[in-house]
Amino acid sequence: MTRELPGSFTFEGHRLAYTDYGAGDRVVVLTHGLMFTRRMHAPLARKLAADGYRVITLDLLGHGESDRPTESWRYSMPAFALQVLALLDLLEIDRAVVGGTSLGANVTLEVAVAAPERMHGMIIEMPVLDNAIVAGLLTFAPLLFAARFIPVGVAGVASVAGWVPHGNQWVDVVTDTLEQRPAAMAALLHGVLFGRIAPPKAVRRLITVPALVIGHQRDPIHPFGDADTLAADLPDAEFVQARSPVELRTDPQRLTGMITNFVRRRY
């Protein structure tokens, strides 16, 4: 059985949690979607680790087992990117393939802007660019409102989620997401929604880190057009169309094979 070691470290006064799968000097770092946790990438991490890679999944600030401060200024894509780089520094990893889903995809782009020399490649699933702004606001603005002005509702949902039995991968992912703290959730959503969502097009065109971009049809929060546009913007990108927004979660063999092949070629 592949080793799985939980760990944590302090970054700018706050605890960040991670899990370290496998071993070796071929490293992949994976980050999660907004309000999700590192648990969402456990199946992919285990598969890559079984193939001989070391995989680290990170709970970004405000998520999962990491600290959840209530100041909105602490939450932004560039700030999350610095957390990924701090993880690499902690574990004395010079370079890695860095990837993520949704929020994590955009964080990956920010890592490539801040420190491209630390990356062998990027795995970008469900990037959020201009085409997603309206759907994103319609989805997350009500959650921000609820967290600010109806905190008892958010706390009630979290309390109910805490009673759900754990043990199933995706039940655990969903309950992790529902277990929110109102003030921290409000700060997180405020910081993300009203900050820099992604590097602008002019900056994206200068990112030379090789990328695997995965796009989905029929997903308004992560429009196909954003993934397609990003793949066109990046000088060295491969584009893969998922069969559905949940293919990598419910029928992962095809996409996992493509991701594994991409990582293999980057090393």
PDB file of C-alpha atoms in Angstrom:
ATOM      1  CA  MET A   1       0.000   0.000   0.000  1.00  0.00           C
ATOM      2  CA  THR A   2       1.304   3.464  -0.916  1.00  0.00           C
ATOM      3  CA  ARG A   3       2.246   5.584   2.059  1.00  0.00           C
ATOM      4  CA  GLU A   4      -0.012   8.522   2.954  1.00  0.00           C
ATOM      5  CA  LEU A   5       1.410  10.935   5.500  1.00  0.00           C
ATOM      6  CA  PRO A   6      -0.592  13.931   6.765  1.00  0.00           C
ATOM      7  CA  GLY A   7       1.382  16.997   7.705  1.00  0.00           C
ATOM      8  CA  SER A   8       1.115  20.687   8.391  1.00  0.00           C
ATOM      9  CA  PHE A   9       3.231  23.827   8.477  1.00  0.00           C
ATOM     10  CA  THR A  10       2.875  27.457   9.420  1.00  0.00           C
ATOM     11  CA  PHE A  11       2.707  30.135   6.737  1.00  0.00           C
ATOM     12  CA  GLU A  12       2.394  33.787   7.723  1.00  0.00           C
ATOM     13  CA  GLY A  13       1.137  32.777  11.146  1.00  0.00           C
ATOM     14  CA  HIS A  14      -1.473  30.279   9.968  1.00  0.00           C
ATOM     15  CA  ARG A  15      -1.476  26.488   9.851  1.00  0.00           C
ATOM     16  CA  LEU A  16      -1.784  24.802   6.454  1.00  0.00           C
ATOM     17  CA  ALA A  17      -2.510  21.072   6.182  1.00  0.00           C
ATOM     18  CA  TYR A  18      -1.368  18.658   3.488  1.00  0.00           C
ATOM     19  CA  THR A  19      -1.094  14.954   2.700  1.00  0.00           C
ATOM     20  CA  ASP A  20       2.050  13.418   1.209  1.00  0.00           C
ATOM     21  CA  TYR A  21       1.504  10.312  -0.970  1.00  0.00           C
ATOM     22  CA  GLY A  22       4.229   8.041  -2.281  1.00  0.00           C
ATOM     23  CA  ALA A  23       7.908   8.910  -2.463  1.00  0.00           C
ATOM     24  CA  GLY A  24      10.647   9.959  -4.846  1.00  0.00           C
ATOM     25  CA  ASP A  25      11.933  13.042  -6.597  1.00  0.00           C
ATOM     26  CA  ARG A  26       9.211  13.176  -9.288  1.00  0.00           C
ATOM     27  CA  VAL A  27       6.701  15.380  -7.503  1.00  0.00           C
ATOM     28  CA  VAL A  28       3.142  16.496  -8.242  1.00  0.00           C
ATOM     29  CA  VAL A  29       1.303  19.093  -6.129  1.00  0.00           C
ATOM     30  CA  LEU A  30      -2.507  19.263  -6.373  1.00  0.00           C
ATOM     31  CA  THR A  31      -4.881  21.938  -5.082  1.00  0.00           C
ATOM     32  CA  HIS A  32      -8.655  21.829  -4.784  1.00  0.00           C
ATOM     33  CA  GLY A  33     -11.694  23.810  -5.854  1.00  0.00           C
ATOM     34  CA  LEU A  34     -13.296  26.691  -3.973  1.00  0.00           C
ATOM     35  CA  MET A  35     -14.735  25.534  -0.616  1.00  0.00           C
ATOM     36  CA  PHE A  36     -13.587  21.971  -1.310  1.00  0.00           C
ATOM     37  CA  THR A  37     -10.652  20.263   0.409  1.00  0.00           C
ATOM     38  CA  ARG A  38      -7.575  18.292  -0.518  1.00  0.00           C
ATOM     39  CA  ARG A  39      -9.625  15.121  -0.078  1.00  0.00           C
ATOM     40  CA  MET A  40     -11.140  15.660  -3.553  1.00  0.00           C
ATOM     41  CA  HIS A  41      -7.797  14.754  -5.149  1.00  0.00           C
ATOM     42  CA  ALA A  42      -7.113  11.641  -3.059  1.00  0.00           C
ATOM     43  CA  PRO A  43      -8.051   9.123  -5.807  1.00  0.00           C
ATOM     44  CA  LEU A  44      -5.832  10.820  -8.398  1.00  0.00           C
ATOM     45  CA  ALA A  45      -3.020  11.201  -5.859  1.00  0.00           C
ATOM     46  CA  ARG A  46      -3.166   7.504  -5.002  1.00  0.00           C
ATOM     47  CA  LYS A  47      -3.084   6.505  -8.665  1.00  0.00           C
ATOM     48  CA  LEU A  48      -0.094   8.731  -9.421  1.00  0.00           C
ATOM     49  CA  ALA A  49       1.687   7.536  -6.284  1.00  0.00           C
ATOM     50  CA  ALA A  50       1.105   3.912  -7.309  1.00  0.00           C
ATOM     51  CA  ASP A  51       2.791   4.772 -10.620  1.00  0.00           C
ATOM     52  CA  GLY A  52       5.903   5.956  -8.804  1.00  0.00           C
ATOM     53  CA  TYR A  53       5.301   9.657  -8.224  1.00  0.00           C
ATOM     54  CA  ARG A  54       5.306  11.607  -5.002  1.00  0.00           C
ATOM     55  CA  VAL A  55       2.053  13.582  -4.743  1.00  0.00           C
ATOM     56  CA  ILE A  56       1.227  16.291  -2.219  1.00  0.00           C
ATOM     57  CA  THR A  57      -2.326  17.562  -1.807  1.00  0.00           C
ATOM     58  CA  LEU A  58      -2.706  20.872   0.015  1.00  0.00           C
ATOM     59  CA  ASP A  59      -5.587  22.487   1.881  1.00  0.00           C
ATOM     60  CA  LEU A  60      -5.262  26.157   0.955  1.00  0.00           C
ATOM     61  CA  LEU A  61      -5.944  28.751   3.636  1.00  0.00           C
ATOM     62  CA  GLY A  62      -9.636  28.796   4.559  1.00  0.00           C
ATOM     63  CA  HIS A  63     -10.232  25.210   3.460  1.00  0.00           C
ATOM     64  CA  GLY A  64     -10.298  21.766   5.011  1.00  0.00           C
ATOM     65  CA  GLU A  65      -7.987  21.295   7.973  1.00  0.00           C
ATOM     66  CA  SER A  66      -6.058  24.513   7.338  1.00  0.00           C
ATOM     67  CA  ASP A  67      -6.703  27.608   9.435  1.00  0.00           C
ATOM     68  CA  ARG A  68      -9.673  29.793   8.505  1.00  0.00           C
ATOM     69  CA  PRO A  69      -8.971  33.422   9.379  1.00  0.00           C
ATOM     70  CA  THR A  70     -11.788  35.939   9.077  1.00  0.00           C
ATOM     71  CA  GLU A  71      -9.910  38.741   7.261  1.00  0.00           C
ATOM     72  CA  SER A  72     -10.845  38.815   3.570  1.00  0.00           C
ATOM     73  CA  TRP A  73      -7.524  40.344   2.525  1.00  0.00           C
ATOM     74  CA  ARG A  74      -5.784  37.073   3.349  1.00  0.00           C
ATOM     75  CA  TYR A  75      -7.588  35.289   0.510  1.00  0.00           C
ATOM     76  CA  SER A  76      -6.547  35.752  -3.117  1.00  0.00           C
ATOM     77  CA  MET A  77      -5.202  33.713  -6.005  1.00  0.00           C
ATOM     78  CA  PRO A  78      -1.673  35.206  -5.723  1.00  0.00           C
ATOM     79  CA  ALA A  79      -1.711  34.570  -1.958  1.00  0.00           C
ATOM     80  CA  PHE A  80      -2.738  30.945  -2.507  1.00  0.00           C
ATOM     81  CA  ALA A  81       0.109  30.586  -5.020  1.00  0.00           C
ATOM     82  CA  LEU A  82       2.582  31.716  -2.366  1.00  0.00           C
ATOM     83  CA  GLN A  83       1.230  28.969  -0.096  1.00  0.00           C
ATOM     84  CA  VAL A  84       2.013  26.364  -2.766  1.00  0.00           C
ATOM     85  CA  LEU A  85       5.539  27.739  -3.090  1.00  0.00           C
ATOM     86  CA  ALA A  86       5.927  27.693   0.696  1.00  0.00           C
ATOM     87  CA  LEU A  87       4.961  24.011   0.660  1.00  0.00           C
ATOM     88  CA  LEU A  88       7.679  23.309  -1.909  1.00  0.00           C
ATOM     89  CA  ASP A  89      10.180  25.188   0.238  1.00  0.00           C
ATOM     90  CA  LEU A  90       9.137  23.296   3.366  1.00  0.00           C
ATOM     91  CA  LEU A  91       9.595  19.918   1.686  1.00  0.00           C
ATOM     92  CA  GLU A  92      12.792  21.056  -0.065  1.00  0.00           C
ATOM     93  CA  ILE A  93      11.345  20.409  -3.516  1.00  0.00           C
ATOM     94  CA  ASP A  94      13.069  22.445  -6.213  1.00  0.00           C
ATOM     95  CA  ARG A  95      10.558  21.786  -8.990  1.00  0.00           C
ATOM     96  CA  ALA A  96       7.246  19.978  -9.376  1.00  0.00           C
ATOM     97  CA  VAL A  97       4.304  19.482 -11.658  1.00  0.00           C
ATOM     98  CA  VAL A  98       1.628  21.700 -10.120  1.00  0.00           C
ATOM     99  CA  GLY A  99      -2.059  21.284 -10.814  1.00  0.00           C
ATOM    100  CA  GLY A 100      -5.528  21.948  -9.582  1.00  0.00           C
ATOM    101  CA  THR A 101      -9.239  22.108 -10.235  1.00  0.00           C
ATOM    102  CA  SER A 102     -11.289  25.323 -10.547  1.00  0.00           C
ATOM    103  CA  LEU A 103      -9.805  27.548  -7.834  1.00  0.00           C
ATOM    104  CA  GLY A 104      -6.774  25.268  -7.885  1.00  0.00           C
ATOM    105  CA  ALA A 105      -6.437  25.675 -11.651  1.00  0.00           C
ATOM    106  CA  ASN A 106      -6.231  29.442 -11.293  1.00  0.00           C
ATOM    107  CA  VAL A 107      -3.813  29.115  -8.389  1.00  0.00           C
ATOM    108  CA  THR A 108      -1.626  26.975 -10.638  1.00  0.00           C
ATOM    109  CA  LEU A 109      -1.536  29.788 -13.194  1.00  0.00           C
ATOM    110  CA  GLU A 110      -0.471  32.210 -10.474  1.00  0.00           C
ATOM    111  CA  VAL A 111       2.348  29.859  -9.433  1.00  0.00           C
ATOM    112  CA  ALA A 112       3.513  29.882 -13.059  1.00  0.00           C
ATOM    113  CA  VAL A 113       3.514  33.684 -13.040  1.00  0.00           C
ATOM    114  CA  ALA A 114       5.310  33.987  -9.697  1.00  0.00           C
ATOM    115  CA  ALA A 115       7.906  31.210 -10.061  1.00  0.00           C
ATOM    116  CA  PRO A 116       7.927  29.348 -13.395  1.00  0.00           C
ATOM    117  CA  GLU A 117      11.372  27.998 -12.565  1.00  0.00           C
ATOM    118  CA  ARG A 118       9.773  25.891  -9.799  1.00  0.00           C
ATOM    119  CA  MET A 119       7.496  24.023 -12.233  1.00  0.00           C
ATOM    120  CA  HIS A 120       7.981  21.062 -14.552  1.00  0.00           C
ATOM    121  CA  GLY A 121       4.433  21.475 -15.844  1.00  0.00           C
ATOM    122  CA  MET A 122       0.836  22.447 -15.053  1.00  0.00           C
ATOM    123  CA  ILE A 123      -2.353  20.377 -14.835  1.00  0.00           C
ATOM    124  CA  ILE A 124      -5.281  22.781 -15.202  1.00  0.00           C
ATOM    125  CA  GLU A 125      -8.809  21.436 -14.841  1.00  0.00           C
ATOM    126  CA  MET A 126     -11.865  23.730 -14.981  1.00  0.00           C
ATOM    127  CA  PRO A 127     -10.084  27.108 -15.175  1.00  0.00           C
ATOM    128  CA  VAL A 128     -12.201  30.142 -14.327  1.00  0.00           C
ATOM    129  CA  LEU A 129     -11.740  33.089 -16.678  1.00  0.00           C
ATOM    130  CA  ASP A 130     -13.944  35.824 -18.185  1.00  0.00           C
ATOM    131  CA  ASN A 131     -16.751  33.565 -19.425  1.00  0.00           C
ATOM    132  CA  ALA A 132     -17.421  32.300 -15.906  1.00  0.00           C
ATOM    133  CA  ILE A 133     -17.824  35.643 -14.136  1.00  0.00           C
ATOM    134  CA  VAL A 134     -21.616  35.946 -14.345  1.00  0.00           C
ATOM    135  CA  ALA A 135     -22.331  32.311 -13.414  1.00  0.00           C
ATOM    136  CA  GLY A 136     -19.773  32.493 -10.625  1.00  0.00           C
ATOM    137  CA  LEU A 137     -21.375  35.581  -9.117  1.00  0.00           C
ATOM    138  CA  LEU A 138     -24.846  34.062  -9.385  1.00  0.00           C
ATOM    139  CA  THR A 139     -23.616  30.925  -7.623  1.00  0.00           C
ATOM    140  CA  PHE A 140     -21.365  32.312  -4.908  1.00  0.00           C
ATOM    141  CA  ALA A 141     -22.773  35.785  -4.167  1.00  0.00           C
ATOM    142  CA  PRO A 142     -25.837  34.264  -2.409  1.00  0.00           C
ATOM    143  CA  LEU A 143     -23.471  32.146  -0.311  1.00  0.00           C
ATOM    144  CA  LEU A 144     -21.507  35.264   0.603  1.00  0.00           C
ATOM    145  CA  PHE A 145     -24.764  37.019   1.551  1.00  0.00           C
ATOM    146  CA  ALA A 146     -25.860  34.065   3.665  1.00  0.00           C
ATOM    147  CA  ALA A 147     -22.505  33.848   5.440  1.00  0.00           C
ATOM    148  CA  ARG A 148     -22.545  37.567   6.221  1.00  0.00           C
ATOM    149  CA  PHE A 149     -26.186  38.098   7.127  1.00  0.00           C
ATOM    150  CA  ILE A 150     -27.653  34.653   7.902  1.00  0.00           C
ATOM    151  CA  PRO A 151     -24.718  32.946   9.640  1.00  0.00           C
ATOM    152  CA  VAL A 152     -27.033  30.712  11.656  1.00  0.00           C
ATOM    153  CA  GLY A 153     -28.118  29.056   8.394  1.00  0.00           C
ATOM    154  CA  VAL A 154     -24.536  28.297   7.365  1.00  0.00           C
ATOM    155  CA  ALA A 155     -23.742  27.025  10.842  1.00  0.00           C
ATOM    156  CA  GLY A 156     -26.868  24.853  10.770  1.00  0.00           C
ATOM    157  CA  VAL A 157     -25.860  23.209   7.494  1.00  0.00           C
ATOM    158  CA  ALA A 158     -22.389  22.579   8.892  1.00  0.00           C
ATOM    159  CA  SER A 159     -23.864  21.014  12.003  1.00  0.00           C
ATOM    160  CA  VAL A 160     -26.030  18.641   9.976  1.00  0.00           C
ATOM    161  CA  ALA A 161     -23.086  17.731   7.736  1.00  0.00           C
ATOM    162  CA  GLY A 162     -21.096  16.821  10.822  1.00  0.00           C
ATOM    163  CA  TRP A 163     -23.591  14.068  11.623  1.00  0.00           C
ATOM    164  CA  VAL A 164     -23.228  12.358   8.230  1.00  0.00           C
ATOM    165  CA  PRO A 165     -21.224   9.103   8.551  1.00  0.00           C
ATOM    166  CA  HIS A 166     -17.808   9.242   6.877  1.00  0.00           C
ATOM    167  CA  GLY A 167     -16.131   6.502   4.884  1.00  0.00           C
ATOM    168  CA  ASN A 168     -17.267   7.052   1.288  1.00  0.00           C
ATOM    169  CA  GLN A 169     -14.878   9.175  -0.791  1.00  0.00           C
ATOM    170  CA  TRP A 170     -17.422  11.505  -2.343  1.00  0.00           C
ATOM    171  CA  VAL A 171     -19.784  11.655   0.629  1.00  0.00           C
ATOM    172  CA  ASP A 172     -16.757  12.807   2.625  1.00  0.00           C
ATOM    173  CA  VAL A 173     -15.880  15.425  -0.023  1.00  0.00           C
ATOM    174  CA  VAL A 174     -19.408  16.839   0.039  1.00  0.00           C
ATOM    175  CA  THR A 175     -19.648  16.912   3.835  1.00  0.00           C
ATOM    176  CA  ASP A 176     -16.214  18.552   4.027  1.00  0.00           C
ATOM    177  CA  THR A 177     -17.508  21.281   1.723  1.00  0.00           C
ATOM    178  CA  LEU A 178     -20.674  21.818   3.754  1.00  0.00           C
ATOM    179  CA  GLU A 179     -18.813  22.113   7.058  1.00  0.00           C
ATOM    180  CA  GLN A 180     -18.220  25.864   6.809  1.00  0.00           C
ATOM    181  CA  ARG A 181     -17.682  28.539   9.444  1.00  0.00           C
ATOM    182  CA  PRO A 182     -19.765  31.597   8.517  1.00  0.00           C
ATOM    183  CA  ALA A 183     -17.248  34.397   9.183  1.00  0.00           C
ATOM    184  CA  ALA A 184     -14.361  32.567   7.539  1.00  0.00           C
ATOM    185  CA  MET A 185     -16.532  31.507   4.584  1.00  0.00           C
ATOM    186  CA  ALA A 186     -17.643  35.103   4.062  1.00  0.00           C
ATOM    187  CA  ALA A 187     -14.044  36.333   4.157  1.00  0.00           C
ATOM    188  CA  LEU A 188     -12.928  33.627   1.719  1.00  0.00           C
ATOM    189  CA  LEU A 189     -15.672  34.336  -0.811  1.00  0.00           C
ATOM    190  CA  HIS A 190     -15.213  38.099  -0.519  1.00  0.00           C
ATOM    191  CA  GLY A 191     -11.473  37.839  -1.067  1.00  0.00           C
ATOM    192  CA  VAL A 192     -11.768  35.487  -4.046  1.00  0.00           C
ATOM    193  CA  LEU A 193     -14.772  37.047  -5.798  1.00  0.00           C
ATOM    194  CA  PHE A 194     -13.540  40.625  -5.568  1.00  0.00           C
ATOM    195  CA  GLY A 195      -9.853  39.996  -6.136  1.00  0.00           C
ATOM    196  CA  ARG A 196      -7.810  38.948  -9.156  1.00  0.00           C
ATOM    197  CA  ILE A 197      -9.503  35.838 -10.517  1.00  0.00           C
ATOM    198  CA  ALA A 198      -6.719  34.883 -12.938  1.00  0.00           C
ATOM    199  CA  PRO A 199      -3.692  36.364 -14.678  1.00  0.00           C
ATOM    200  CA  PRO A 200      -4.859  38.607 -17.561  1.00  0.00           C
ATOM    201  CA  LYS A 201      -4.547  37.418 -21.142  1.00  0.00           C
ATOM    202  CA  ALA A 202      -1.379  39.435 -21.807  1.00  0.00           C
ATOM    203  CA  VAL A 203       0.296  37.721 -18.861  1.00  0.00           C
ATOM    204  CA  ARG A 204      -1.039  34.256 -19.722  1.00  0.00           C
ATOM    205  CA  ARG A 205       0.546  34.514 -23.155  1.00  0.00           C
ATOM    206  CA  LEU A 206       3.954  34.826 -21.510  1.00  0.00           C
ATOM    207  CA  ILE A 207       3.622  31.640 -19.422  1.00  0.00           C
ATOM    208  CA  THR A 208       5.929  29.096 -21.053  1.00  0.00           C
ATOM    209  CA  VAL A 209       5.434  26.272 -18.534  1.00  0.00           C
ATOM    210  CA  PRO A 210       4.011  23.240 -20.403  1.00  0.00           C
ATOM    211  CA  ALA A 211       0.350  22.698 -19.539  1.00  0.00           C
ATOM    212  CA  LEU A 212      -2.366  20.074 -19.763  1.00  0.00           C
ATOM    213  CA  VAL A 213      -5.712  21.926 -19.870  1.00  0.00           C
ATOM    214  CA  ILE A 214      -8.916  19.971 -19.219  1.00  0.00           C
ATOM    215  CA  GLY A 215     -12.198  21.582 -20.231  1.00  0.00           C
ATOM    216  CA  HIS A 216     -15.820  20.571 -19.721  1.00  0.00           C
ATOM    217  CA  GLN A 217     -19.018  21.071 -21.636  1.00  0.00           C
ATOM    218  CA  ARG A 218     -22.312  21.918 -19.896  1.00  0.00           C
ATOM    219  CA  ASP A 219     -20.679  23.526 -16.862  1.00  0.00           C
ATOM    220  CA  PRO A 220     -21.624  27.227 -16.592  1.00  0.00           C
ATOM    221  CA  ILE A 221     -19.285  27.928 -13.665  1.00  0.00           C
ATOM    222  CA  HIS A 222     -16.364  26.459 -15.614  1.00  0.00           C
ATOM    223  CA  PRO A 223     -17.316  27.170 -19.237  1.00  0.00           C
ATOM    224  CA  PHE A 224     -15.741  25.205 -22.033  1.00  0.00           C
ATOM    225  CA  GLY A 225     -14.798  28.520 -23.624  1.00  0.00           C
ATOM    226  CA  ASP A 226     -12.565  29.449 -20.700  1.00  0.00           C
ATOM    227  CA  ALA A 227     -10.555  26.235 -20.958  1.00  0.00           C
ATOM    228  CA  ASP A 228     -10.376  26.484 -24.740  1.00  0.00           C
ATOM    229  CA  THR A 229      -9.287  30.124 -24.553  1.00  0.00           C
ATOM    230  CA  LEU A 230      -6.654  29.364 -21.939  1.00  0.00           C
ATOM    231  CA  ALA A 231      -5.202  26.538 -24.014  1.00  0.00           C
ATOM    232  CA  ALA A 232      -4.945  28.950 -26.951  1.00  0.00           C
ATOM    233  CA  ASP A 233      -3.345  31.646 -24.797  1.00  0.00           C
ATOM    234  CA  LEU A 234      -0.623  29.432 -23.332  1.00  0.00           C
ATOM    235  CA  PRO A 235       2.355  28.946 -25.656  1.00  0.00           C
ATOM    236  CA  ASP A 236       2.840  25.267 -24.726  1.00  0.00           C
ATOM    237  CA  ALA A 237      -0.524  23.703 -23.908  1.00  0.00           C
ATOM    238  CA  GLU A 238      -2.320  20.464 -24.660  1.00  0.00           C
ATOM    239  CA  PHE A 239      -6.117  20.557 -24.536  1.00  0.00           C
ATOM    240  CA  VAL A 240      -8.350  17.692 -23.445  1.00  0.00           C
ATOM    241  CA  GLN A 241     -12.140  17.767 -23.504  1.00  0.00           C
ATOM    242  CA  ALA A 242     -13.794  15.903 -20.658  1.00  0.00           C
ATOM    243  CA  ARG A 243     -16.968  13.987 -21.439  1.00  0.00           C
ATOM    244  CA  SER A 244     -18.736  15.596 -18.485  1.00  0.00           C
ATOM    245  CA  PRO A 245     -17.946  17.912 -15.556  1.00  0.00           C
ATOM    246  CA  VAL A 246     -17.637  14.890 -13.260  1.00  0.00           C
ATOM    247  CA  GLU A 247     -15.748  12.466 -15.505  1.00  0.00           C
ATOM    248  CA  LEU A 248     -12.543  12.654 -13.471  1.00  0.00           C
ATOM    249  CA  ARG A 249     -14.541  11.855 -10.314  1.00  0.00           C
ATOM    250  CA  THR A 250     -17.018   9.207 -11.500  1.00  0.00           C
ATOM    251  CA  ASP A 251     -15.280   7.553 -14.474  1.00  0.00           C
ATOM    252  CA  PRO A 252     -11.643   8.565 -14.077  1.00  0.00           C
ATOM    253  CA  GLN A 253      -9.743   6.022 -16.158  1.00  0.00           C
ATOM    254  CA  ARG A 254      -9.451   8.023 -19.400  1.00  0.00           C
ATOM    255  CA  LEU A 255      -8.503  11.387 -17.876  1.00  0.00           C
ATOM    256  CA  THR A 256      -6.294   9.828 -15.213  1.00  0.00           C
ATOM    257  CA  GLY A 257      -4.383   8.066 -17.975  1.00  0.00           C
ATOM    258  CA  MET A 258      -3.909  11.340 -19.834  1.00  0.00           C
ATOM    259  CA  ILE A 259      -2.754  13.113 -16.680  1.00  0.00           C
ATOM    260  CA  THR A 260      -0.331  10.299 -15.854  1.00  0.00           C
ATOM    261  CA  ASN A 261       1.056  10.368 -19.387  1.00  0.00           C
ATOM    262  CA  PHE A 262       1.518  14.149 -19.211  1.00  0.00           C
ATOM    263  CA  VAL A 263       3.359  13.916 -15.880  1.00  0.00           C
ATOM    264  CA  ARG A 264       5.539  11.114 -17.215  1.00  0.00           C
ATOM    265  CA  ARG A 265       6.570  13.244 -20.177  1.00  0.00           C
ATOM    266  CA  ARG A 266       7.309  16.243 -17.968  1.00  0.00           C
ATOM    267  CA  TYR A 267       9.855  14.103 -16.092  1.00  0.00           C
TER     268      TYR A 267
END
